[in-house]
CSV table of C-alpha atoms in Angstrom, one decimal:
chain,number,residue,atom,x,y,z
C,1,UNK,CA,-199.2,360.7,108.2
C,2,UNK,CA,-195.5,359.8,109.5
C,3,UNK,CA,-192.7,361.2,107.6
C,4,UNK,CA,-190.1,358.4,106.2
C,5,UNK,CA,-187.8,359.1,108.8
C,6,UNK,CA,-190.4,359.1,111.4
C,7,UNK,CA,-189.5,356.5,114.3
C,8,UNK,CA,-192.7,357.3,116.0
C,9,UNK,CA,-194.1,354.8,113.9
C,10,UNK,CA,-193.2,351.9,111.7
C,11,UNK,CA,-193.4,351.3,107.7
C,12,UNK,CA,-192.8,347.7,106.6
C,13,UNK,CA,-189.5,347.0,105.0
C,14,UNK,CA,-189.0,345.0,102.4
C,15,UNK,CA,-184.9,343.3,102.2
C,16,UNK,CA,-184.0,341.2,99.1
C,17,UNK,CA,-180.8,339.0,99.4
C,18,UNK,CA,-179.6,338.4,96.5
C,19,UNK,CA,-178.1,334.8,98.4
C,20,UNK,CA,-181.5,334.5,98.9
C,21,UNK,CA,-182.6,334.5,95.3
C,22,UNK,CA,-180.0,332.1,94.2
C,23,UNK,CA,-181.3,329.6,97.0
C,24,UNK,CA,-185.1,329.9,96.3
C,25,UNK,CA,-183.6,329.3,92.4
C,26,UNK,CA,-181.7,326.2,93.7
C,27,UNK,CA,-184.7,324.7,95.6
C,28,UNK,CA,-186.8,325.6,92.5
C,29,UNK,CA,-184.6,323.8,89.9
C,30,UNK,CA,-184.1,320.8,92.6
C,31,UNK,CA,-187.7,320.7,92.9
C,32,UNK,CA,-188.1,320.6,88.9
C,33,UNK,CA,-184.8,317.6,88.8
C,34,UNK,CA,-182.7,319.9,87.2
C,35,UNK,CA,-179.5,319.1,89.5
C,36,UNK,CA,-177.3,321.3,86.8
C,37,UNK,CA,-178.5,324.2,87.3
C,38,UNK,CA,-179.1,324.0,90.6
C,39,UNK,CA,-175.5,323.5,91.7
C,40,UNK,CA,-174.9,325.8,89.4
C,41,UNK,CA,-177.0,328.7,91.7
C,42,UNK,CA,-175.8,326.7,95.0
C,43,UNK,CA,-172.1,327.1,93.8
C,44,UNK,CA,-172.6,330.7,93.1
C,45,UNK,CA,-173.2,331.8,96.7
C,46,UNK,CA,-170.7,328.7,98.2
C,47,UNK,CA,-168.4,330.5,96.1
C,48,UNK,CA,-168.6,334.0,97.0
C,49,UNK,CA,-168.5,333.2,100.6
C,50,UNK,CA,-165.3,331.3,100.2
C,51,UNK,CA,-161.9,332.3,101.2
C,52,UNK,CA,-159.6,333.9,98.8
C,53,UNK,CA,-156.2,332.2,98.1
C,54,UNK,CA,-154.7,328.6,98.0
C,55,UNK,CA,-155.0,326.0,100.2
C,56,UNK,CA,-152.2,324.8,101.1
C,57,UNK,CA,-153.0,321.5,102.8
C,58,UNK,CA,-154.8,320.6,99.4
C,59,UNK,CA,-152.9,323.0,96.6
C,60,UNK,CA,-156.7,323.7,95.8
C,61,UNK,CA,-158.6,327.2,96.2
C,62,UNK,CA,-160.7,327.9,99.2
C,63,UNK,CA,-163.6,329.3,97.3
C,64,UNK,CA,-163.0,325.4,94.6
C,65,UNK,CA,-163.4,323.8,98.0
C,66,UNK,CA,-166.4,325.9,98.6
C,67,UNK,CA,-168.4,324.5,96.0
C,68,UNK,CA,-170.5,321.3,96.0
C,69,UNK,CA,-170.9,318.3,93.2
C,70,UNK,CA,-174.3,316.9,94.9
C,71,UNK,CA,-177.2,318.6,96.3
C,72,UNK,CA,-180.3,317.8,98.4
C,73,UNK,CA,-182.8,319.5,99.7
C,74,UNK,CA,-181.0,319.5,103.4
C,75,UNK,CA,-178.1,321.0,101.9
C,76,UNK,CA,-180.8,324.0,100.7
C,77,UNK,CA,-181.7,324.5,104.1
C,78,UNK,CA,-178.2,324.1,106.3
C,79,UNK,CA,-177.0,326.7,103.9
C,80,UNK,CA,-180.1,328.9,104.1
C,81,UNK,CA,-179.5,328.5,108.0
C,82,UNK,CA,-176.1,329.8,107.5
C,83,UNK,CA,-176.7,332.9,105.0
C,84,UNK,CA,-179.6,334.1,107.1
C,85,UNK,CA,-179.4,333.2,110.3
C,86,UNK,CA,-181.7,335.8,112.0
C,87,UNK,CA,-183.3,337.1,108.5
C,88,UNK,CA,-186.0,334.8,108.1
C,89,UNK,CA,-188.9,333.2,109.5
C,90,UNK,CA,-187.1,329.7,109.5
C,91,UNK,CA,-190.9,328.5,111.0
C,92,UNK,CA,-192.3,329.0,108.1
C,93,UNK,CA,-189.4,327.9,106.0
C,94,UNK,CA,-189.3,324.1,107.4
C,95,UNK,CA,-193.3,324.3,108.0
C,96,UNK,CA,-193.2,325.0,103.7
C,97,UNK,CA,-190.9,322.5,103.1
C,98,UNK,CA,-192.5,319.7,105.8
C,99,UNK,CA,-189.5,319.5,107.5
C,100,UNK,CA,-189.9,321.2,110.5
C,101,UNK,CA,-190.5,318.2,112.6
C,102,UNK,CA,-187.4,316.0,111.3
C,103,UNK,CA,-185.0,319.3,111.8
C,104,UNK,CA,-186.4,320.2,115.2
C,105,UNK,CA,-185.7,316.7,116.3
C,106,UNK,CA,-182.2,316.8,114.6
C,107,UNK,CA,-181.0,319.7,116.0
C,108,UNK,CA,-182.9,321.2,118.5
C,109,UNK,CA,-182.2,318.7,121.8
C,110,UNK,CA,-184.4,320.6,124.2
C,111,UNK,CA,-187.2,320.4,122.1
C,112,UNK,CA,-186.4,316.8,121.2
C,113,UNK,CA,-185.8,316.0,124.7
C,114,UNK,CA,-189.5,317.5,126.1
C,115,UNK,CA,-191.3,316.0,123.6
C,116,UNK,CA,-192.4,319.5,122.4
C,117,UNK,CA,-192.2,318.9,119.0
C,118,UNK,CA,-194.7,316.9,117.2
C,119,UNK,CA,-196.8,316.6,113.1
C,120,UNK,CA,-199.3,319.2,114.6
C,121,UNK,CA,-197.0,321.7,114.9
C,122,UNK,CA,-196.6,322.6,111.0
C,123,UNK,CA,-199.6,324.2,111.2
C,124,UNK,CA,-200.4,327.4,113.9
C,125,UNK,CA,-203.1,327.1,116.0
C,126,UNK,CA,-206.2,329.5,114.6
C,127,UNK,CA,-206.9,332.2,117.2
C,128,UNK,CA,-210.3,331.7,119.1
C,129,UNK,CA,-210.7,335.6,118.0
C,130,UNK,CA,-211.2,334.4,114.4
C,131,UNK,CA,-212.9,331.1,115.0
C,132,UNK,CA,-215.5,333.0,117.1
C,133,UNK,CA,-215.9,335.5,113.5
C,134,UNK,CA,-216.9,332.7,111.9
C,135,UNK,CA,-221.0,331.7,111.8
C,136,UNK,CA,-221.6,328.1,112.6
C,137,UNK,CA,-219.3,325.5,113.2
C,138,UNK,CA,-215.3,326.2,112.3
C,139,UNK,CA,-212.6,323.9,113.7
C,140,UNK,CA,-209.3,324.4,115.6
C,141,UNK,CA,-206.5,322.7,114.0
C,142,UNK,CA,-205.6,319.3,114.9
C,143,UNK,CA,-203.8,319.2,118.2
C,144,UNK,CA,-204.9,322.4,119.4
């Protein structure tokens, strides 16, 4: 057994965000065609990202100029790019949402450009480790 502050080893880590919860909330009352309440969690973290103070080229708030009046499911995941970048597995993310392929061809251009990119891809490929486990016959996902 490793002591907590052992770095011989490694203990998985659990990280809630609470911009995070208000996001999956959003998505969830989207999802459900509740548009209220989910600009109402959307606004919440556009909000308390935004600037404080006036703007002056408007005479409107930074954090009023934050906030959004329509929401779609895009807008869900630009801003979950933005609040955490580098915190998720954004594979899985698109992959859930069956959106992987449209965003990697939107705004990936090397992938886009190679042709690396295609409806296979949403799902991994099953190891040959595991297929081998199984008795009888068990197929590879498509395009693998």
């Amino acid at each position: 057994n490793l002591a907590f502050g052992d770095n011989g080893g490694f203990r998985d880590t659990y990280v809630f965000r609470l911009a995070e919860t208000y996001l999956i909330a959003a998505e969830a009352y989207l999802q459900n065609g509740n548009l209220p309440a989910a600009l109402e969690k959307f606004n919440e973290i556009r909000e308390r990202a935004g600037k404080t103070g006036l703007n002056p080229a408007t005479g409107v708030t930074f954090k009023e100029e934050m906030k959004v009046n329509t929401l779609s499911l895009d807008d869900i995941l630009n801003e979950r790019a933005v609040e955490l970048a580098g915190e998720e597995l954004r594979w899985l993310e698109l992959a859930r949402t069956k959106t992987l392929v449209s965003r990697v061809r939107a705004f990936n251009d090397e992938a886009k450009a190679l042709g690396n990119i295609d409806e296979h891809h949403i799902v991994r490929p099953i190891p040959q480790s595991q297929i081998d486990l199984n008795r009888g016959d068990f197929p590879q996902n498509n395009g693998y």
